[in-house]
């Protein structure tokens, strides 16, 4: 398992021109051909493709579908539904998943244990079938009475009755400032979030091999309870310092429990970075500099982070704005990742216009090829993987110009977006599960 973890790390790392020689020579028997093989494997825009909840839910077919019980999970993953598989006959290399679903029994109560067991069984199947798991974590706040799911959103007043109290109590801010003294805020966080999370992750992969974990994402946005705006007050740690205190100590705790796990940190789009009086190269550097302000200053803390990511969704109303802007963001991210010896990734992405494009109510922008792949294949961009957001609902309002973004992988093979996805997903540069498994076996034979 150690060698497999290192190979996975190396496969991801090569895209930012890291050498795996030192890593192998200090940890496992070194094969002189490994570096050549891996360098050949990931070049010219090659990247691992991921899809959130890809075998857990979807919209393809006559109605929306979702895995709800363990009994529905097949022994062979080839028999499991997936919207990606429906479109191209293959599964993604990476399944994204929301880690909060692993501890629903802790946050909601023991009646949610069947849901937890279903998630664990499906994730274990995906991992044992050779796939990687990339976890985001829409963590629920602590000390909330009568918890209700989706309490992590500060912009969903219909779903979250705790918005006012969360803004007042600032739980994340208190967790950050409670670490050094191990006060009630930190101890509750450790006991009710970190420990159960580590225990559940071990049931999927004992030492964390093949797991990417990405907590507290998009803090530059305004929708989660860990947003920077809520991390200000009279206590010593504020803003990005407070965010990174919790992030680093979370990473340290989880890596101690699962040493082979990869930790990712991602922002949203950093839209506030100025483009004024700057050329493209300077703008890319501005993005790199701003991303760096989120990161820990201490080298040993920075060492805990393996992956730098950005979450990039294209607006359905003005998609063209993202075409150049996201390219510059990813150039900056790639530049910083290379400087720091990290992996760069598009940790979440999607075209919010997909449902309307499949309905022929707005023009197809060929997002997968003209946008996503054009970014990934850019000579100044080196991303190891991308995870497209989940398909969860096709019950959208078909009378409005821009229906709700209920899915991100097209599900009509004959639609223009469907054809665009199939072209992208079957490119030799887009690595799906079977290809990834095959190549990993080649590297793992010595």
Coordinates of C-alpha atoms in Angstrom, one line a residue:
X1 CA 0.0 0.0 0.0
X2 CA 2.9 2.4 0.6
X3 CA 4.3 1.9 -2.8
X4 CA 0.8 2.4 -4.3
X5 CA 0.4 5.6 -2.4
X6 CA 3.7 6.9 -3.6
X7 CA 2.9 5.9 -7.2
X8 CA -0.4 7.8 -7.0
X9 CA 1.4 10.8 -5.6
X10 CA 4.0 10.6 -8.3
X11 CA 1.5 10.2 -11.1
X12 CA -0.2 13.4 -9.9
X13 CA 3.0 15.2 -9.2
X14 CA 4.6 14.8 -12.6
X15 CA 2.3 17.3 -14.2
X16 CA 4.0 20.0 -12.3
X17 CA 7.5 18.7 -13.3
X18 CA 8.4 17.2 -9.9
X19 CA 10.8 14.3 -9.8
X20 CA 9.7 11.1 -8.1
X21 CA 13.3 9.8 -7.8
X22 CA 13.9 11.0 -4.2
X23 CA 10.5 9.9 -3.0
X24 CA 11.0 6.4 -4.3
X25 CA 14.7 6.0 -3.3
X26 CA 13.9 7.0 0.3
X27 CA 10.7 5.0 0.7
X28 CA 10.6 2.0 -1.6
X29 CA 12.8 0.1 -4.0
X30 CA 13.6 2.5 -6.9
X31 CA 13.0 1.5 -10.5
X32 CA 15.1 3.6 -12.8
X33 CA 12.3 3.4 -15.4
X34 CA 9.6 4.7 -13.0
X35 CA 10.4 8.3 -13.7
X36 CA 10.4 7.9 -17.4
X37 CA 7.2 5.9 -17.4
X38 CA 5.3 8.3 -15.2
X39 CA 6.6 11.4 -17.1
X40 CA 5.4 9.8 -20.3
X41 CA 2.0 9.0 -18.7
X42 CA 1.1 12.4 -17.6
X43 CA 2.0 15.0 -20.2
X44 CA 0.5 17.1 -22.9
X45 CA -2.7 17.8 -21.0
X46 CA -3.2 14.3 -19.5
X47 CA -5.2 14.4 -16.4
X48 CA -7.4 12.2 -14.2
X49 CA -11.1 12.8 -14.6
X50 CA -13.4 12.9 -11.6
X51 CA -17.1 13.3 -11.0
X52 CA -18.8 14.0 -7.6
X53 CA -21.0 11.2 -6.3
X54 CA -20.6 9.4 -9.6
X55 CA -22.0 6.0 -8.5
X56 CA -24.1 7.4 -5.7
X57 CA -26.7 9.5 -7.6
X58 CA -27.6 10.7 -11.1
X59 CA -30.2 11.9 -13.5
X60 CA -29.7 9.8 -16.6
X61 CA -32.7 7.6 -17.7
X62 CA -36.4 8.0 -17.1
X63 CA -36.0 9.5 -13.5
X64 CA -33.4 10.6 -11.0
X65 CA -31.7 7.8 -9.2
X66 CA -29.8 7.5 -5.9
X67 CA -28.1 4.7 -3.9
X68 CA -30.0 4.5 -0.7
X69 CA -29.2 1.1 0.8
X70 CA -26.3 -1.2 1.0
X71 CA -28.3 -4.0 -0.6
X72 CA -28.4 -1.9 -3.8
X73 CA -24.6 -1.9 -4.1
X74 CA -23.3 -4.7 -6.5
X75 CA -20.3 -6.8 -5.8
X76 CA -18.7 -5.8 -9.1
X77 CA -18.5 -2.0 -9.7
X78 CA -19.0 -2.6 -13.4
X79 CA -22.6 -3.3 -12.6
X80 CA -23.2 0.0 -10.8
X81 CA -25.1 2.9 -12.4
X82 CA -23.2 6.1 -13.2
X83 CA -24.2 9.0 -15.5
X84 CA -20.6 9.1 -16.8
X85 CA -20.7 5.4 -17.6
X86 CA -24.1 5.9 -19.3
X87 CA -22.5 8.4 -21.6
X88 CA -19.2 6.7 -22.4
X89 CA -19.3 3.2 -21.0
X90 CA -16.5 4.0 -18.4
X91 CA -16.2 5.2 -14.9
X92 CA -14.1 8.2 -13.8
X93 CA -10.6 7.7 -12.2
X94 CA -11.8 9.8 -9.2
X95 CA -15.1 9.9 -7.4
X96 CA -15.7 13.1 -5.4
X97 CA -17.8 12.8 -2.3
X98 CA -19.0 14.9 0.6
X99 CA -17.4 13.7 3.8
X100 CA -20.2 15.0 6.0
X101 CA -22.2 12.0 4.9
X102 CA -19.8 9.7 6.7
X103 CA -20.7 11.1 10.1
X104 CA -24.5 11.7 9.7
X105 CA -25.1 9.5 12.7
X106 CA -23.0 11.9 14.8
X107 CA -24.5 15.1 13.5
X108 CA -28.1 13.9 12.9
X109 CA -28.5 10.9 15.2
X110 CA -28.3 7.1 15.1
X111 CA -31.2 6.9 12.7
X112 CA -28.9 8.0 10.0
X113 CA -26.5 5.1 10.4
X114 CA -28.0 3.2 7.4
X115 CA -27.1 6.1 5.2
X116 CA -23.6 6.2 6.6
X117 CA -23.2 2.4 6.0
X118 CA -24.4 2.8 2.4
X119 CA -21.8 5.6 1.7
X120 CA -19.0 3.6 3.3
X121 CA -19.8 0.4 1.3
X122 CA -20.0 2.3 -2.0
X123 CA -16.8 4.3 -1.3
X124 CA -14.9 1.1 -0.3
X125 CA -16.0 -0.6 -3.4
X126 CA -14.8 2.3 -5.6
X127 CA -11.5 2.4 -3.8
X128 CA -11.0 -1.3 -3.9
X129 CA -11.9 -1.2 -7.6
X130 CA -8.8 1.1 -8.2
X131 CA -10.5 4.5 -8.1
X132 CA -9.4 7.4 -6.1
X133 CA -11.8 9.2 -3.7
X134 CA -11.6 13.0 -3.4
X135 CA -13.5 14.3 -0.4
X136 CA -14.9 17.8 0.1
X137 CA -16.3 18.4 3.5
X138 CA -19.4 20.5 4.0
X139 CA -18.9 20.2 7.7
X140 CA -21.8 21.0 10.0
X141 CA -21.2 23.5 12.8
X142 CA -20.8 22.2 16.4
X143 CA -23.0 23.1 19.3
X144 CA -26.2 23.4 17.2
X145 CA -29.4 22.2 18.9
X146 CA -31.9 20.2 16.8
X147 CA -29.5 19.9 13.9
X148 CA -30.9 20.2 10.4
X149 CA -28.9 19.0 7.3
X150 CA -27.2 21.7 5.2
X151 CA -26.7 23.9 8.2
X152 CA -23.3 24.7 6.7
X153 CA -24.8 27.1 4.2
X154 CA -25.1 30.8 5.3
X155 CA -27.2 31.7 2.2
X156 CA -30.0 29.2 2.4
X157 CA -32.5 30.7 4.7
X158 CA -35.2 28.0 3.9
X159 CA -32.8 25.2 4.8
X160 CA -30.8 26.5 7.6
X161 CA -32.6 27.8 10.8
X162 CA -29.2 28.5 12.4
X163 CA -27.9 31.3 10.2
X164 CA -28.4 34.1 12.7
X165 CA -27.0 32.2 15.7
X166 CA -24.0 30.9 13.7
X167 CA -23.2 34.4 12.6
X168 CA -23.4 35.5 16.3
X169 CA -21.6 32.6 17.9
X170 CA -18.9 32.3 15.2
X171 CA -18.2 28.6 15.9
X172 CA -15.3 28.3 13.4
X173 CA -13.7 31.4 14.8
X174 CA -13.9 30.0 18.3
X175 CA -12.6 26.6 17.2
X176 CA -9.6 28.3 15.6
X177 CA -8.8 30.3 18.8
X178 CA -9.5 27.3 21.0
X179 CA -6.8 25.0 19.7
X180 CA -3.9 26.2 21.8
X181 CA -5.8 26.1 25.1
X182 CA -7.9 23.0 24.1
X183 CA -11.0 24.8 25.2
X184 CA -14.6 23.5 24.8
X185 CA -14.8 24.6 21.2
X186 CA -11.7 22.7 20.1
X187 CA -12.4 19.6 22.2
X188 CA -16.0 19.4 20.8
X189 CA -14.6 19.7 17.3
X190 CA -12.0 17.1 17.8
X191 CA -14.4 14.6 19.5
X192 CA -17.5 15.2 17.3
X193 CA -15.9 15.8 13.9
X194 CA -12.2 14.8 13.6
X195 CA -12.2 11.5 15.5
X196 CA -15.4 10.1 13.9
X197 CA -14.2 11.3 10.5
X198 CA -10.8 9.5 10.9
X199 CA -12.5 6.4 12.1
X200 CA -14.8 6.3 9.0
X201 CA -12.1 7.1 6.5
X202 CA -10.1 4.1 7.8
X203 CA -13.0 1.9 6.9
X204 CA -12.6 3.0 3.3
X205 CA -8.8 2.8 3.2
X206 CA -6.9 1.8 6.3
X207 CA -3.9 4.1 5.9
X208 CA -5.5 6.6 3.6
X209 CA -4.1 5.4 0.3
X210 CA -6.1 6.7 -2.6
X211 CA -7.9 9.3 -0.6
X212 CA -7.7 13.1 -1.2
X213 CA -9.3 15.2 1.6
X214 CA -10.2 18.8 1.1
X215 CA -11.8 20.6 4.0
X216 CA -12.9 24.2 4.4
X217 CA -12.9 25.0 0.7
X218 CA -14.0 28.3 -0.9
X219 CA -13.4 30.4 2.2
X220 CA -13.1 33.5 -0.1
X221 CA -16.8 33.0 -0.9
X222 CA -19.7 34.1 1.2
X223 CA -21.8 30.9 1.6
X224 CA -20.1 28.7 4.2
X225 CA -19.8 29.2 8.0
X226 CA -16.0 29.2 7.7
X227 CA -16.0 32.2 5.3
X228 CA -13.4 34.8 6.1
X229 CA -16.0 37.4 7.0
X230 CA -17.0 35.2 10.0
X231 CA -13.4 34.8 11.2
X232 CA -13.0 38.3 12.7
X233 CA -13.3 39.5 16.3
X234 CA -11.4 40.3 19.4
X235 CA -9.5 37.0 19.7
X236 CA -5.8 36.6 18.7
X237 CA -6.4 34.7 15.4
X238 CA -8.4 36.4 12.7
X239 CA -9.1 36.0 9.0
X240 CA -6.8 33.7 7.0
X241 CA -4.8 33.0 10.1
X242 CA -7.8 31.6 11.9
X243 CA -8.8 29.6 8.8
X244 CA -5.4 28.1 8.4
X245 CA -5.1 27.2 12.2
X246 CA -8.1 24.9 11.9
X247 CA -7.1 23.7 8.4
X248 CA -3.5 22.8 9.5
X249 CA -4.5 21.1 12.8
X250 CA -7.2 19.2 11.0
X251 CA -4.7 18.0 8.4
X252 CA -2.2 17.1 11.1
X253 CA -4.7 15.1 13.0
X254 CA -6.0 13.2 10.0
X255 CA -2.5 12.5 8.5
X256 CA -1.4 11.1 11.9
X257 CA -4.4 8.7 11.7
X258 CA -4.1 8.1 7.9
X259 CA -0.5 8.8 6.9
X260 CA -1.0 8.0 3.2
X261 CA -3.9 10.4 2.6
X262 CA -3.4 13.5 0.5
X263 CA -4.6 16.9 1.8
X264 CA -5.9 19.5 -0.6
X265 CA -6.6 23.2 0.0
X266 CA -8.8 25.1 -2.4
X267 CA -10.2 28.5 -2.8
X268 CA -13.1 29.7 -4.9
X269 CA -12.4 31.9 -7.9
X270 CA -10.6 34.8 -6.1
X271 CA -12.7 37.1 -8.2
X272 CA -11.6 40.2 -6.2
X273 CA -8.0 40.0 -7.6
X274 CA -7.4 43.1 -9.7
X275 CA -6.7 43.0 -13.4
X276 CA -6.1 46.7 -13.6
X277 CA -2.9 48.0 -15.4
X278 CA -1.5 44.5 -15.7
X279 CA -0.7 42.1 -18.6
X280 CA -1.8 38.5 -18.6
X281 CA 1.5 37.2 -17.0
X282 CA 1.2 39.8 -14.3
X283 CA -2.4 38.9 -13.6
X284 CA -1.5 35.2 -13.3
X285 CA 1.2 36.1 -10.8
X286 CA -1.4 38.2 -8.9
X287 CA -3.6 35.1 -8.5
X288 CA -0.6 33.1 -7.3
X289 CA 0.3 35.8 -4.8
X290 CA -3.2 36.0 -3.5
X291 CA -3.6 32.2 -3.1
X292 CA -0.3 32.2 -1.2
X293 CA -1.7 34.6 1.4
X294 CA -4.1 31.8 2.5
X295 CA -1.3 29.3 3.1
X296 CA 0.6 28.7 6.4
X297 CA 3.8 30.5 6.8
X298 CA 5.5 27.7 8.7
X299 CA 7.3 25.2 6.4
X300 CA 6.3 22.2 8.5
X301 CA 2.7 23.3 8.4
X302 CA 2.8 23.9 4.6
X303 CA 4.3 20.4 4.2
X304 CA 1.0 19.0 5.4
X305 CA -0.7 20.3 2.2
X306 CA -0.2 18.1 -0.9
X307 CA -2.6 19.8 -3.4
X308 CA -3.5 23.3 -4.3
X309 CA -6.9 23.7 -6.0
X310 CA -9.4 26.1 -7.3
X311 CA -13.2 25.6 -7.6
X312 CA -14.2 27.0 -11.0
X313 CA -17.9 27.1 -12.1
X314 CA -18.9 28.8 -15.3
X315 CA -21.9 31.1 -15.1
X316 CA -24.8 30.2 -17.4
X317 CA -25.6 33.8 -18.0
X318 CA -22.1 35.0 -19.0
X319 CA -20.0 32.0 -19.7
X320 CA -17.5 33.8 -22.0
X321 CA -16.2 35.8 -19.0
X322 CA -14.6 32.6 -17.6
X323 CA -12.8 31.5 -20.7
X324 CA -9.8 33.8 -20.3
X325 CA -10.2 34.6 -16.6
X326 CA -10.1 31.0 -15.5
X327 CA -7.1 30.4 -17.7
X328 CA -5.2 33.1 -15.9
X329 CA -6.3 31.8 -12.5
X330 CA -5.0 28.3 -13.3
X331 CA -1.8 29.7 -14.7
X332 CA -1.2 31.4 -11.4
X333 CA -2.2 28.3 -9.4
X334 CA 0.2 26.1 -11.5
X335 CA 3.0 28.6 -11.0
X336 CA 2.6 28.6 -7.3
X337 CA 2.2 24.8 -7.1
X338 CA 5.4 24.4 -9.0
X339 CA 7.3 26.8 -6.8
X340 CA 6.1 25.1 -3.6
X341 CA 6.5 21.5 -4.9
X342 CA 2.7 20.8 -4.8
X343 CA 0.1 19.2 -7.1
X344 CA -2.2 21.6 -8.8
X345 CA -5.8 20.6 -9.5
X346 CA -9.3 21.9 -10.6
X347 CA -10.8 20.6 -7.4
X348 CA -14.4 21.4 -8.4
X349 CA -15.8 22.6 -11.7
X350 CA -18.9 22.7 -13.9
X351 CA -20.9 24.6 -16.4
X352 CA -24.1 25.9 -14.7
X353 CA -25.7 26.2 -18.1
X354 CA -25.7 22.4 -18.9
X355 CA -29.4 21.8 -18.2
X356 CA -30.5 24.8 -20.4
X357 CA -28.1 23.8 -23.1
X358 CA -29.5 20.3 -23.2
X359 CA -33.0 21.8 -23.5
X360 CA -31.9 23.9 -26.4
X361 CA -32.9 27.1 -24.6
X362 CA -29.4 28.6 -24.8
X363 CA -26.5 28.0 -27.1
X364 CA -24.1 25.2 -26.4
X365 CA -20.7 26.6 -25.5
X366 CA -18.9 23.3 -25.8
X367 CA -17.7 23.7 -22.3
X368 CA -15.8 20.5 -21.9
X369 CA -13.6 21.0 -24.9
X370 CA -13.6 24.8 -25.6
X371 CA -13.3 25.7 -22.0
X372 CA -12.2 22.9 -19.6
X373 CA -9.8 21.1 -22.0
X374 CA -8.4 24.3 -23.4
X375 CA -7.4 25.3 -19.8
X376 CA -5.9 21.9 -19.0
X377 CA -3.9 21.7 -22.2
X378 CA -2.5 25.2 -21.9
X379 CA 1.3 25.1 -21.8
X380 CA 1.4 27.3 -18.7
X381 CA -1.2 25.2 -16.8
X382 CA -0.3 21.9 -15.1
X383 CA -3.2 20.3 -13.3
X384 CA -3.2 16.7 -12.4
X385 CA -7.0 16.2 -12.1
X386 CA -10.4 17.8 -12.3
X387 CA -13.6 16.8 -10.4
X388 CA -16.9 17.8 -12.1
X389 CA -19.7 18.5 -9.7
X390 CA -22.5 16.0 -9.1
X391 CA -25.7 15.2 -11.0
X392 CA -28.5 15.3 -8.5
X393 CA -31.7 16.6 -10.0
X394 CA -33.4 16.8 -13.4
X395 CA -36.6 18.2 -11.9
X396 CA -35.8 21.7 -13.0
X397 CA -38.1 24.5 -14.1
X398 CA -38.2 24.2 -17.9
X399 CA -40.2 27.5 -18.2
X400 CA -37.4 29.8 -17.2
X401 CA -34.4 30.9 -19.2
X402 CA -31.8 29.5 -16.7
X403 CA -33.1 26.5 -14.8
X404 CA -31.5 25.3 -11.6
X405 CA -28.1 23.7 -12.1
X406 CA -29.2 20.2 -11.1
X407 CA -26.5 18.4 -13.1
X408 CA -23.1 19.0 -14.6
X409 CA -22.3 15.9 -16.7
X410 CA -24.7 15.9 -19.7
X411 CA -27.1 12.9 -20.0
X412 CA -28.3 13.1 -23.5
X413 CA -25.9 11.5 -25.9
X414 CA -27.5 13.2 -28.9
X415 CA -27.6 16.7 -27.5
X416 CA -24.8 19.1 -28.4
X417 CA -23.6 19.2 -24.7
X418 CA -23.7 15.4 -24.7
X419 CA -21.6 15.2 -27.9
X420 CA -19.2 17.7 -26.4
X421 CA -18.8 15.7 -23.2
X422 CA -18.2 12.4 -25.1
X423 CA -15.5 14.0 -27.3
X424 CA -13.7 15.3 -24.2
X425 CA -14.2 12.2 -22.1
X426 CA -12.8 9.9 -24.8
X427 CA -9.7 12.0 -25.5
X428 CA -6.5 10.2 -24.8
X429 CA -5.6 13.0 -22.4
X430 CA -8.6 12.3 -20.2
X431 CA -7.8 9.4 -18.0
X432 CA -10.7 7.2 -16.9
X433 CA -10.7 4.4 -14.3
X434 CA -9.8 1.5 -16.5
X435 CA -6.8 3.3 -18.1
X436 CA -5.6 4.6 -14.7
X437 CA -5.8 1.1 -13.2
X438 CA -4.0 -0.4 -16.1
X439 CA -1.2 2.1 -16.0
X440 CA -0.8 2.0 -12.3
X441 CA -0.4 -1.8 -12.5
X442 CA 2.5 -1.3 -15.0
X443 CA 4.3 1.0 -12.6
X444 CA 3.6 -1.2 -9.6
X445 CA 5.0 -4.5 -10.9
X446 CA 8.6 -4.1 -9.6

